[in-house]
Amino acid sequence: MSDPTPILSGYEPASVLSFFEDICAIPHVSGDERAIADYVEQFAKNRCLSCYRDSVHNVFIKLPASIGYESAPAVMLQGHTDMVGEKTADSDHDFATDGLRLKVDAEGWISATDTTLGGDDGIAVAMMLAILDSPPEPHPAIECLFTVSEETGLEGAWAFDPAAAGATARTMINLDSEAEGVLTAGCSGGMRTDITVPVTGEPAEGVAVTLTLDGFSGGHSGVEIHEGHTNAVKAMGRILLALNEKYDFGLILVSGGGKDNAIPRDCTVTVDLRDTARAEDFARDVKAEAEKLRSEPNMISADKAFTCTVKILPETSALSMDDKTTHAVLSLLTLVRDGVLSMSAHVKGLVAHSRNLGIIKTITDGEGKPTAVKFSMSTRSASGSHLDDSERELEMLALACTGDGENAAHRARYPGWDYAPVSPLRDLWTAVSERLYGMTPKVEVIHAGLECGILCDKLGEMDIISVGPDMKDIHTPREMLSIPSVERTYRLVCAVLTELAGSESL
Ligand SMILES: [Zn+2]
């Protein structure tokens, strides 16, 4: 299937684009990085460069400093070898076997026919290979880290063993950003927590009523947590709390949200309303409480279109949760802190600490009998001590609401990359960008996880920036990568490396 004429020949930087085209011919979606690791490893062997490959197929290549510049501290370059495999509905592309079909438009945007391009992060792999192949002179010792499975959970960064690889650099340029002119200088860490409420059941005695809230705008719990989106599960908690003052009910079933890192868009609860004569009143009051929420000025307009439906079911349920369980669930729904917990003191507009109650669900046994109600949430912060505090807070919450702090279980904790008020690398990148292009990069810190957080935690005190050329619509078949932006970014990386060759003190 390979095309004899390279699509990218004739464009600059020729070496980077030639490596990029090679990479695009090798299938390399997340979890399938063996072949691309073979390619990178062979590249190093052909040039007699020191190369370390681990069991997950991370590859680490070292290039010695230019002669006379051995005293300059080593610099690490880093990017990931995997790409997201998305294709159009009518495409018969097989990501396991087929190379990508590249094309370039008049403005120099590269894309792939019907599929993702994997500019994220193939262009980083290509830039690193081009530098190792023909480094700018002079240059310091360069260590290139090619990680796997960034897109599916940063698995390569997790598995990387710096001591085994012989990594020594304390300065790192991560090449996994998607906007030229933006310099990322920090990212959030995080963890997942499940709080489980054991269910004690009792025979249902009232009328079963189902309440559904649906159609909230949702969103990403890292990127959009400060934008005022309503959490459907918390909204349901508010309605139930208000009704609890006037009606005697037990919960039968609760279910809301789908992912712990997505703001829930919907929530459904079925209750056993013990005062059967008041079912119509109950339904009316649910609607009235929903309208109170809708009329709050602080609700964003996209959320105001939510729907609230109430169904009085024809049949009584066999079992309801007893008062103690119902009380525990309502307490948790009310008391778990959700949304922005604090803002950064240093970076304007940056969320420092947040939580998203992403899923609530009823766990049932083989006969459909409820055994537990599980709350799953994601907490984010760049600060380890914030996360420690959140662990204790949620254990205390579980103790207060369920009688046992061990009903809170934490998992998948990952470290953040805290914004460093002093960063010689950030200053140098900014100065070189201003000198070459008259462009002062915008410094950003993001409230989502990056490989830099994990690598920073493993490597110890590191001076890190994350940069990259312009890309559009990554992770979709419309993904595009700008050739002129690749050229400027590559020249900037090379110029910064040359400056670092002369540095003694970074
Ligand atoms: Zn990426």
Short mmCIF file of C-alpha atoms and ligand atoms in Angstrom, two decimals:
data_model
loop_
_atom_site.label_atom_id
_atom_site.label_comp_id
_atom_site.label_asym_id
_atom_site.label_seq_id
_atom_site.Cartn_x
_atom_site.Cartn_y
_atom_site.Cartn_z
CA MET A 1 0.00 0.00 0.00
CA SER A 2 2.98 2.34 0.38
CA ASP A 3 3.18 5.30 -1.91
CA PRO A 4 6.61 5.62 -3.57
CA THR A 5 6.47 9.44 -3.62
CA PRO A 6 6.69 10.97 -0.16
CA ILE A 7 3.86 13.44 0.35
CA LEU A 8 5.91 15.68 2.63
CA SER A 9 9.06 16.00 0.52
CA GLY A 10 9.75 19.55 -0.55
CA TYR A 11 8.55 20.99 2.76
CA GLU A 12 10.77 22.23 5.58
CA PRO A 13 12.07 21.10 8.01
CA ALA A 14 12.82 18.22 5.63
CA SER A 15 14.41 15.89 8.15
CA VAL A 16 11.59 16.23 10.73
CA LEU A 17 8.90 15.75 8.09
CA SER A 18 10.67 12.77 6.57
CA PHE A 19 10.78 11.04 9.97
CA PHE A 20 7.15 12.03 10.52
CA GLU A 21 6.13 10.43 7.25
CA ASP A 22 7.98 7.24 8.20
CA ILE A 23 6.15 7.16 11.52
CA CYS A 24 2.77 7.63 9.83
CA ALA A 25 3.42 4.48 7.78
CA ILE A 26 3.82 2.42 10.98
CA PRO A 27 0.62 1.53 12.88
CA HIS A 28 0.99 2.97 16.40
CA VAL A 29 -2.27 3.46 18.26
CA SER A 30 -2.14 3.27 22.06
CA GLY A 31 -1.28 -0.22 23.26
CA ASP A 32 0.25 -1.15 19.90
CA GLU A 33 3.63 0.61 20.11
CA ARG A 34 5.95 -2.37 19.57
CA ALA A 35 6.58 -1.63 15.87
CA ILE A 36 7.27 2.06 16.37
CA ALA A 37 9.56 1.22 19.31
CA ASP A 38 11.40 -1.18 16.97
CA TYR A 39 11.78 1.65 14.46
CA VAL A 40 13.12 4.08 17.07
CA GLU A 41 15.44 1.48 18.57
CA GLN A 42 16.80 0.54 15.12
CA PHE A 43 17.38 4.25 14.42
CA ALA A 44 19.59 4.43 17.54
CA LYS A 45 21.45 1.23 16.70
CA ASN A 46 22.20 2.46 13.19
CA ARG A 47 23.85 5.54 14.71
CA CYS A 48 25.59 3.71 17.59
CA LEU A 49 23.63 5.77 20.16
CA SER A 50 23.07 4.44 23.68
CA CYS A 51 19.52 3.06 23.72
CA TYR A 52 17.43 1.59 26.52
CA ARG A 53 14.06 -0.07 25.93
CA ASP A 54 11.83 -1.33 28.73
CA SER A 55 9.18 -4.04 28.85
CA VAL A 56 6.31 -1.69 27.93
CA HIS A 57 8.31 -0.38 24.90
CA ASN A 58 9.32 3.00 26.25
CA VAL A 59 12.59 3.91 24.49
CA PHE A 60 15.31 6.16 25.91
CA ILE A 61 18.21 7.36 23.72
CA LYS A 62 21.24 9.35 24.82
CA LEU A 63 23.33 11.64 22.63
CA PRO A 64 26.64 12.90 24.07
CA ALA A 65 27.34 16.66 24.22
CA SER A 66 29.28 18.43 21.49
CA ILE A 67 33.02 18.18 22.09
CA GLY A 68 34.03 20.89 24.52
CA TYR A 69 30.52 21.21 25.97
CA GLU A 70 30.53 18.16 28.23
CA SER A 71 30.19 20.25 31.36
CA ALA A 72 26.79 21.63 30.35
CA PRO A 73 23.94 19.85 32.18
CA ALA A 74 22.05 17.23 30.15
CA VAL A 75 18.65 18.14 28.70
CA MET A 76 15.76 15.73 28.25
CA LEU A 77 13.35 15.89 25.33
CA GLN A 78 10.17 13.87 25.69
CA GLY A 79 7.10 12.87 23.73
CA HIS A 80 4.80 9.88 23.36
CA THR A 81 4.85 7.30 20.57
CA ASP A 82 1.16 6.34 20.73
CA MET A 83 -1.70 8.05 18.92
CA VAL A 84 -5.48 8.03 19.27
CA GLY A 85 -7.07 5.94 16.50
CA GLU A 86 -10.29 7.60 15.33
CA LYS A 87 -11.77 7.30 11.84
CA THR A 88 -14.81 8.48 9.94
CA ALA A 89 -17.91 6.27 10.10
CA ASP A 90 -17.52 5.08 6.50
CA SER A 91 -13.76 4.42 6.64
CA ASP A 92 -12.42 0.87 6.29
CA HIS A 93 -9.01 1.87 7.68
CA ASP A 94 -7.49 -0.79 9.94
CA PHE A 95 -5.30 0.87 12.58
CA ALA A 96 -3.59 -2.45 13.34
CA THR A 97 -2.22 -2.91 9.83
CA ASP A 98 -2.64 0.18 7.63
CA GLY A 99 -0.39 3.21 7.31
CA LEU A 100 -2.01 6.65 7.33
CA ARG A 101 -2.81 8.36 4.03
CA LEU A 102 -1.35 11.86 4.33
CA LYS A 103 -2.35 15.00 2.49
CA VAL A 104 -1.32 18.63 2.72
CA ASP A 105 -3.53 21.64 1.98
CA ALA A 106 -2.51 24.95 0.42
CA GLU A 107 -1.77 26.52 3.80
CA GLY A 108 0.53 23.69 4.84
CA TRP A 109 -1.84 21.81 7.15
CA ILE A 110 -1.12 18.07 7.13
CA SER A 111 -4.00 15.68 7.75
CA ALA A 112 -4.76 12.02 7.13
CA THR A 113 -7.59 10.83 4.90
CA ASP A 114 -10.51 9.61 7.08
CA THR A 115 -8.39 9.12 10.22
CA THR A 116 -6.58 10.85 13.02
CA LEU A 117 -3.10 12.01 12.01
CA GLY A 118 -1.25 11.34 15.24
CA GLY A 119 0.54 14.69 15.00
CA ASP A 120 -0.22 14.30 18.69
CA ASP A 121 2.39 13.17 19.37
CA GLY A 122 4.18 11.78 16.28
CA ILE A 123 5.62 15.20 15.56
CA ALA A 124 7.49 15.07 18.89
CA VAL A 125 8.92 11.67 17.94
CA ALA A 126 9.96 13.08 14.55
CA MET A 127 11.56 16.19 16.07
CA MET A 128 13.53 14.11 18.56
CA LEU A 129 14.77 11.76 15.83
CA ALA A 130 15.79 14.72 13.64
CA ILE A 131 17.74 16.26 16.54
CA LEU A 132 19.44 12.96 17.38
CA ASP A 133 20.22 12.49 13.68
CA SER A 134 21.69 15.93 13.11
CA PRO A 135 21.87 17.95 16.33
CA PRO A 136 22.25 21.73 16.45
CA GLU A 137 25.83 22.74 17.23
CA PRO A 138 26.90 23.17 19.87
CA HIS A 139 24.52 21.13 22.02
CA PRO A 140 24.57 19.71 25.55
CA ALA A 141 24.10 16.00 26.27
CA ILE A 142 20.58 15.16 25.07
CA GLU A 143 18.37 12.43 26.50
CA CYS A 144 15.27 11.57 24.45
CA LEU A 145 12.41 9.74 26.12
CA PHE A 146 9.76 8.13 23.90
CA THR A 147 6.87 6.98 26.11
CA VAL A 148 3.93 4.68 25.28
CA SER A 149 0.19 4.83 25.96
CA GLU A 150 -0.01 8.44 27.06
CA GLU A 151 -3.49 8.72 25.62
CA THR A 152 -4.95 5.83 27.62
CA GLY A 153 -3.66 6.68 31.09
CA LEU A 154 -0.02 7.83 30.91
CA GLU A 155 1.06 4.19 31.28
CA GLY A 156 4.50 4.67 29.70
CA ALA A 157 5.38 7.52 32.06
CA TRP A 158 4.19 5.38 34.99
CA ALA A 159 6.36 2.44 33.92
CA PHE A 160 9.51 4.43 33.12
CA ASP A 161 12.40 3.72 35.48
CA PRO A 162 14.88 6.64 35.27
CA ALA A 163 17.60 4.79 37.20
CA ALA A 164 17.44 1.72 34.94
CA ALA A 165 17.45 3.96 31.87
CA GLY A 166 20.38 6.01 33.19
CA ALA A 167 18.49 9.31 32.99
CA THR A 168 20.41 12.23 34.46
CA ALA A 169 18.79 15.38 33.04
CA ARG A 170 17.25 17.93 35.39
CA THR A 171 15.90 20.09 32.56
CA MET A 172 13.13 18.75 30.33
CA ILE A 173 11.30 19.96 27.24
CA ASN A 174 8.10 18.00 26.80
CA LEU A 175 6.88 18.21 23.19
CA ASP A 176 3.22 17.27 23.69
CA SER A 177 1.46 20.64 23.52
CA GLU A 178 -0.75 21.67 20.62
CA ALA A 179 -0.49 25.43 20.37
CA GLU A 180 2.55 27.36 19.22
CA GLY A 181 3.00 30.43 21.36
CA VAL A 182 1.69 28.70 24.47
CA LEU A 183 4.09 27.35 27.03
CA THR A 184 2.64 24.96 29.59
CA ALA A 185 4.28 25.36 32.98
CA GLY A 186 2.34 23.09 35.29
CA CYS A 187 -0.47 20.58 35.48
CA SER A 188 -2.76 19.02 37.98
CA GLY A 189 -2.46 15.70 39.76
CA GLY A 190 -5.43 13.80 40.99
CA MET A 191 -7.09 10.73 42.41
CA ARG A 192 -10.32 8.78 42.31
CA THR A 193 -12.35 8.00 45.41
CA ASP A 194 -15.28 5.63 45.87
CA ILE A 195 -17.49 5.96 48.92
CA THR A 196 -19.71 2.93 49.43
CA VAL A 197 -22.88 2.98 51.51
CA PRO A 198 -23.91 -0.57 52.50
CA VAL A 199 -27.66 -1.00 51.96
CA THR A 200 -29.99 -2.37 54.59
CA GLY A 201 -33.27 -3.20 52.93
CA GLU A 202 -36.81 -3.49 54.23
CA PRO A 203 -40.07 -4.36 52.51
CA ALA A 204 -41.39 -1.42 50.51
CA GLU A 205 -44.76 -0.28 51.75
CA GLY A 206 -45.62 2.78 49.70
CA VAL A 207 -45.94 3.84 46.12
CA ALA A 208 -42.87 3.81 43.89
CA VAL A 209 -42.08 7.14 42.22
CA THR A 210 -39.24 7.73 39.74
CA LEU A 211 -37.61 11.18 39.40
CA THR A 212 -35.35 11.92 36.47
CA LEU A 213 -33.20 14.98 35.79
CA ASP A 214 -31.66 15.00 32.33
CA GLY A 215 -30.16 17.28 29.70
CA PHE A 216 -27.55 19.17 31.70
CA SER A 217 -24.54 20.30 29.70
CA GLY A 218 -21.94 18.15 31.51
CA GLY A 219 -18.30 18.65 30.61
CA HIS A 220 -14.76 17.61 31.46
CA SER A 221 -14.03 17.66 35.17
CA GLY A 222 -10.53 19.07 34.67
CA VAL A 223 -10.96 21.56 31.88
CA GLU A 224 -14.46 22.84 32.60
CA ILE A 225 -14.90 22.50 36.36
CA HIS A 226 -14.77 26.29 36.90
CA GLU A 227 -17.32 27.13 34.21
CA GLY A 228 -20.39 26.77 36.38
CA HIS A 229 -21.89 23.62 34.85
CA THR A 230 -24.55 22.08 37.08
CA ASN A 231 -23.79 18.60 38.40
CA ALA A 232 -27.01 16.62 37.83
CA VAL A 233 -26.31 14.30 40.78
CA LYS A 234 -25.81 17.21 43.17
CA ALA A 235 -28.96 18.86 41.76
CA MET A 236 -30.91 15.67 42.51
CA GLY A 237 -29.46 15.73 46.03
CA ARG A 238 -30.84 19.22 46.55
CA ILE A 239 -34.32 18.23 45.39
CA LEU A 240 -34.39 15.11 47.59
CA LEU A 241 -33.19 17.11 50.58
CA ALA A 242 -36.00 19.62 50.16
CA LEU A 243 -38.62 16.86 49.80
CA ASN A 244 -37.25 15.01 52.78
CA GLU A 245 -38.61 17.79 55.02
CA LYS A 246 -42.20 17.15 53.94
CA TYR A 247 -42.44 13.49 52.94
CA ASP A 248 -41.59 10.10 54.38
CA PHE A 249 -39.76 8.07 51.74
CA GLY A 250 -37.04 5.46 51.39
CA LEU A 251 -34.74 5.18 48.38
CA ILE A 252 -35.17 2.18 46.07
CA LEU A 253 -32.67 2.98 43.34
CA VAL A 254 -30.25 5.81 42.54
CA SER A 255 -28.25 6.22 39.36
CA GLY A 256 -26.48 9.20 37.80
CA GLY A 257 -23.46 10.16 35.69
CA GLY A 258 -21.25 7.82 33.70
CA LYS A 259 -17.58 8.68 34.27
CA ASP A 260 -15.84 9.98 37.36
CA ASN A 261 -14.00 12.61 35.27
CA ALA A 262 -17.11 13.91 33.49
CA ILE A 263 -19.62 16.29 35.08
CA PRO A 264 -22.88 14.26 35.29
CA ARG A 265 -25.59 15.24 32.85
CA ASP A 266 -28.37 13.11 34.29
CA CYS A 267 -29.61 11.43 37.44
CA THR A 268 -32.52 9.08 38.18
CA VAL A 269 -33.87 8.11 41.58
CA THR A 270 -36.76 5.82 42.51
CA VAL A 271 -38.27 6.27 45.96
CA ASP A 272 -40.76 4.33 48.04
CA LEU A 273 -43.21 7.06 49.07
CA ARG A 274 -44.77 5.76 52.26
CA ASP A 275 -47.66 8.21 52.35
CA THR A 276 -49.34 6.72 49.29
CA ALA A 277 -52.21 9.23 49.27
CA ARG A 278 -49.82 12.09 48.60
CA ALA A 279 -48.13 10.80 45.43
CA GLU A 280 -49.59 13.59 43.26
CA ASP A 281 -48.48 16.24 45.77
CA PHE A 282 -45.04 14.71 45.86
CA ALA A 283 -44.76 14.81 42.06
CA ARG A 284 -45.89 18.44 42.03
CA ASP A 285 -43.35 19.39 44.69
CA VAL A 286 -40.50 17.67 42.82
CA LYS A 287 -41.34 19.78 39.77
CA ALA A 288 -41.59 22.92 41.90
CA GLU A 289 -38.14 22.29 43.40
CA ALA A 290 -36.71 21.70 39.91
CA GLU A 291 -38.16 25.04 38.78
CA LYS A 292 -36.53 26.75 41.78
CA LEU A 293 -33.18 25.41 40.60
CA ARG A 294 -33.85 26.51 37.03
CA SER A 295 -34.69 30.04 38.12
CA GLU A 296 -31.47 30.53 40.06
CA PRO A 297 -29.52 33.32 38.35
CA ASN A 298 -26.28 31.42 38.75
CA MET A 299 -27.35 28.54 36.49
CA ILE A 300 -25.68 28.82 33.06
CA SER A 301 -28.09 29.03 30.15
CA ALA A 302 -26.98 25.70 28.63
CA ASP A 303 -28.14 23.98 31.83
CA LYS A 304 -31.47 25.79 32.08
CA ALA A 305 -32.82 23.52 29.34
CA PHE A 306 -32.67 20.48 31.63
CA THR A 307 -35.76 18.29 31.95
CA CYS A 308 -37.38 16.98 35.11
CA THR A 309 -39.79 14.07 34.83
CA VAL A 310 -41.71 12.32 37.59
CA LYS A 311 -43.44 8.97 37.13
CA ILE A 312 -45.73 7.36 39.66
CA LEU A 313 -45.21 3.67 38.98
CA PRO A 314 -48.19 1.32 38.81
CA GLU A 315 -46.51 -1.34 40.94
CA THR A 316 -44.91 -1.21 44.35
CA SER A 317 -41.30 -2.30 44.56
CA ALA A 318 -40.51 -5.34 46.72
CA LEU A 319 -37.76 -3.68 48.66
CA SER A 320 -36.70 -0.23 49.76
CA MET A 321 -33.62 1.03 51.59
CA ASP A 322 -34.29 1.53 55.30
CA ASP A 323 -34.21 4.98 56.95
CA LYS A 324 -30.60 4.66 58.03
CA THR A 325 -29.39 3.87 54.49
CA THR A 326 -31.58 6.54 52.94
CA HIS A 327 -30.27 9.06 55.45
CA ALA A 328 -26.66 8.08 54.71
CA VAL A 329 -27.15 8.50 50.95
CA LEU A 330 -28.90 11.85 51.35
CA SER A 331 -26.18 13.05 53.74
CA LEU A 332 -23.43 12.13 51.29
CA LEU A 333 -25.25 13.72 48.36
CA THR A 334 -25.57 16.90 50.36
CA LEU A 335 -22.22 17.07 52.11
CA VAL A 336 -19.69 15.90 49.53
CA ARG A 337 -17.96 19.04 48.28
CA ASP A 338 -18.12 19.32 44.51
CA GLY A 339 -16.72 21.78 41.95
CA VAL A 340 -13.95 24.31 42.57
CA LEU A 341 -12.49 23.90 46.07
CA SER A 342 -9.81 26.59 45.74
CA MET A 343 -8.17 28.85 43.16
CA SER A 344 -4.43 29.31 42.59
CA ALA A 345 -2.76 32.10 44.53
CA HIS A 346 -0.15 32.53 41.76
CA VAL A 347 -1.82 31.94 38.40
CA LYS A 348 -4.89 34.06 37.73
CA GLY A 349 -7.96 32.02 36.80
CA LEU A 350 -6.33 28.66 37.51
CA VAL A 351 -8.26 26.16 39.59
CA ALA A 352 -5.92 24.84 42.28
CA HIS A 353 -8.13 22.15 43.79
CA SER A 354 -11.40 20.69 42.57
CA ARG A 355 -13.69 17.73 42.92
CA ASN A 356 -16.24 16.14 40.61
CA LEU A 357 -18.85 13.75 41.97
CA GLY A 358 -19.06 11.86 38.68
CA ILE A 359 -21.09 8.71 39.30
CA ILE A 360 -23.66 7.48 41.78
CA LYS A 361 -25.04 4.02 41.34
CA THR A 362 -26.90 1.25 43.11
CA ILE A 363 -25.07 -2.06 43.25
CA THR A 364 -27.36 -5.10 43.22
CA ASP A 365 -26.84 -8.79 43.87
CA GLY A 366 -27.73 -11.61 41.45
CA GLU A 367 -31.42 -11.32 42.31
CA GLY A 368 -31.58 -7.58 41.73
CA LYS A 369 -31.56 -6.81 45.45
CA PRO A 370 -29.62 -3.60 46.24
CA THR A 371 -26.52 -4.22 48.33
CA ALA A 372 -24.74 -0.86 48.19
CA VAL A 373 -24.86 2.65 46.83
CA LYS A 374 -21.54 3.74 45.38
CA PHE A 375 -20.37 7.34 44.95
CA SER A 376 -17.38 7.79 42.60
CA MET A 377 -15.53 11.07 42.37
CA SER A 378 -12.36 12.57 41.00
CA THR A 379 -10.31 15.13 42.96
CA ARG A 380 -7.62 17.21 41.25
CA SER A 381 -4.76 19.33 42.53
CA ALA A 382 -1.12 19.93 41.59
CA SER A 383 -0.30 19.79 45.29
CA GLY A 384 0.28 16.47 47.01
CA SER A 385 -0.74 17.95 50.34
CA HIS A 386 -4.12 19.03 48.91
CA LEU A 387 -4.65 15.44 47.80
CA ASP A 388 -3.59 14.09 51.20
CA ASP A 389 -6.08 16.46 52.80
CA SER A 390 -8.81 15.37 50.37
CA GLU A 391 -8.19 11.72 51.27
CA ARG A 392 -8.68 12.51 54.97
CA GLU A 393 -11.69 14.73 54.27
CA LEU A 394 -13.46 12.00 52.31
CA GLU A 395 -12.66 9.36 54.93
CA MET A 396 -14.13 11.67 57.58
CA LEU A 397 -17.18 12.20 55.39
CA ALA A 398 -17.63 8.44 55.02
CA LEU A 399 -17.28 8.02 58.78
CA ALA A 400 -19.84 10.75 59.48
CA CYS A 401 -22.38 9.52 56.92
CA THR A 402 -21.96 5.74 57.03
CA GLY A 403 -20.33 5.12 60.41
CA ASP A 404 -17.12 3.77 58.88
CA GLY A 405 -14.26 5.80 57.37
CA GLU A 406 -13.07 2.70 55.54
CA ASN A 407 -16.09 2.96 53.27
CA ALA A 408 -13.98 5.56 51.40
CA ALA A 409 -11.43 3.94 49.08
CA HIS A 410 -8.91 5.91 47.01
CA ARG A 411 -7.34 4.73 43.75
CA ALA A 412 -5.49 5.87 40.64
CA ARG A 413 -3.70 8.73 42.38
CA TYR A 414 -1.22 10.56 40.17
CA PRO A 415 1.13 13.41 41.01
CA GLY A 416 0.84 16.93 39.65
CA TRP A 417 3.47 19.22 38.26
CA ASP A 418 3.32 22.31 40.41
CA TYR A 419 3.94 25.69 38.79
CA ALA A 420 7.48 26.78 39.67
CA PRO A 421 7.68 30.54 40.34
CA VAL A 422 11.35 30.38 39.18
CA SER A 423 12.17 28.49 35.97
CA PRO A 424 15.38 29.30 34.03
CA LEU A 425 14.18 27.09 31.16
CA ARG A 426 10.88 28.98 30.87
CA ASP A 427 12.81 32.28 30.83
CA LEU A 428 15.25 30.99 28.21
CA TRP A 429 12.48 29.66 25.94
CA THR A 430 10.68 32.99 26.23
CA ALA A 431 13.85 35.00 25.44
CA VAL A 432 14.73 32.86 22.40
CA SER A 433 11.14 33.02 21.11
CA GLU A 434 11.22 36.81 21.41
CA ARG A 435 14.60 36.99 19.67
CA LEU A 436 13.69 34.69 16.75
CA TYR A 437 10.04 35.62 16.19
CA GLY A 438 9.27 38.65 18.35
CA MET A 439 6.74 36.42 20.10
CA THR A 440 6.29 36.20 23.86
CA PRO A 441 4.73 32.84 24.70
CA LYS A 442 1.65 32.75 26.86
CA VAL A 443 2.40 30.77 30.01
CA GLU A 444 -0.39 28.36 30.97
CA VAL A 445 -0.96 25.94 33.77
CA ILE A 446 -3.64 23.34 33.20
CA HIS A 447 -6.04 21.64 35.58
CA ALA A 448 -5.65 18.21 33.97
CA GLY A 449 -2.98 15.51 34.07
CA LEU A 450 0.13 15.33 31.85
CA GLU A 451 3.09 12.95 31.68
CA CYS A 452 5.22 15.81 33.06
CA GLY A 453 3.59 15.38 36.47
CA ILE A 454 4.58 11.73 36.73
CA LEU A 455 8.06 12.25 35.28
CA CYS A 456 8.68 15.25 37.54
CA ASP A 457 7.69 13.11 40.53
CA LYS A 458 10.04 10.29 39.42
CA LEU A 459 13.02 12.38 38.41
CA GLY A 460 12.96 14.72 41.40
CA GLU A 461 13.55 18.48 41.14
CA MET A 462 13.14 19.24 37.45
CA ASP A 463 12.88 22.42 35.39
CA ILE A 464 10.22 21.56 32.80
CA ILE A 465 8.29 23.22 30.01
CA SER A 466 5.77 21.69 27.62
CA VAL A 467 5.57 23.10 24.08
CA GLY A 468 4.56 22.03 20.58
CA PRO A 469 3.45 23.22 17.13
CA ASP A 470 -0.10 24.19 16.14
CA MET A 471 -2.57 21.34 15.76
CA LYS A 472 -6.32 21.39 15.30
CA ASP A 473 -9.04 18.88 16.22
CA ILE A 474 -6.69 16.34 17.79
CA HIS A 475 -8.19 12.93 18.61
CA THR A 476 -10.63 13.28 15.68
CA PRO A 477 -10.43 12.33 11.98
CA ARG A 478 -10.21 16.09 11.27
CA GLU A 479 -6.85 16.35 13.08
CA MET A 480 -4.42 18.74 11.37
CA LEU A 481 -0.81 19.74 11.94
CA SER A 482 0.70 22.99 10.63
CA ILE A 483 3.99 22.61 8.71
CA PRO A 484 5.03 26.29 9.11
CA SER A 485 4.41 25.97 12.85
CA VAL A 486 6.47 22.76 12.98
CA GLU A 487 9.32 24.61 11.30
CA ARG A 488 9.24 27.54 13.74
CA THR A 489 8.89 25.27 16.77
CA TYR A 490 11.73 23.02 15.63
CA ARG A 491 14.07 25.97 15.06
CA LEU A 492 13.16 27.29 18.49
CA VAL A 493 13.89 23.93 20.17
CA CYS A 494 17.26 23.75 18.37
CA ALA A 495 18.16 27.34 19.31
CA VAL A 496 17.27 26.67 22.96
CA LEU A 497 19.44 23.53 22.95
CA THR A 498 22.34 25.56 21.60
CA GLU A 499 21.90 28.15 24.36
CA LEU A 500 21.78 25.35 26.93
CA ALA A 501 25.13 24.03 25.67
CA GLY A 502 26.70 27.20 27.01
CA SER A 503 24.96 27.06 30.36
CA GLU A 504 26.60 25.79 33.51
CA SER A 505 24.08 26.63 36.11
CA LEU A 506 20.56 25.58 35.05
ZN ZN B 1 -0.44 13.91 23.29
#
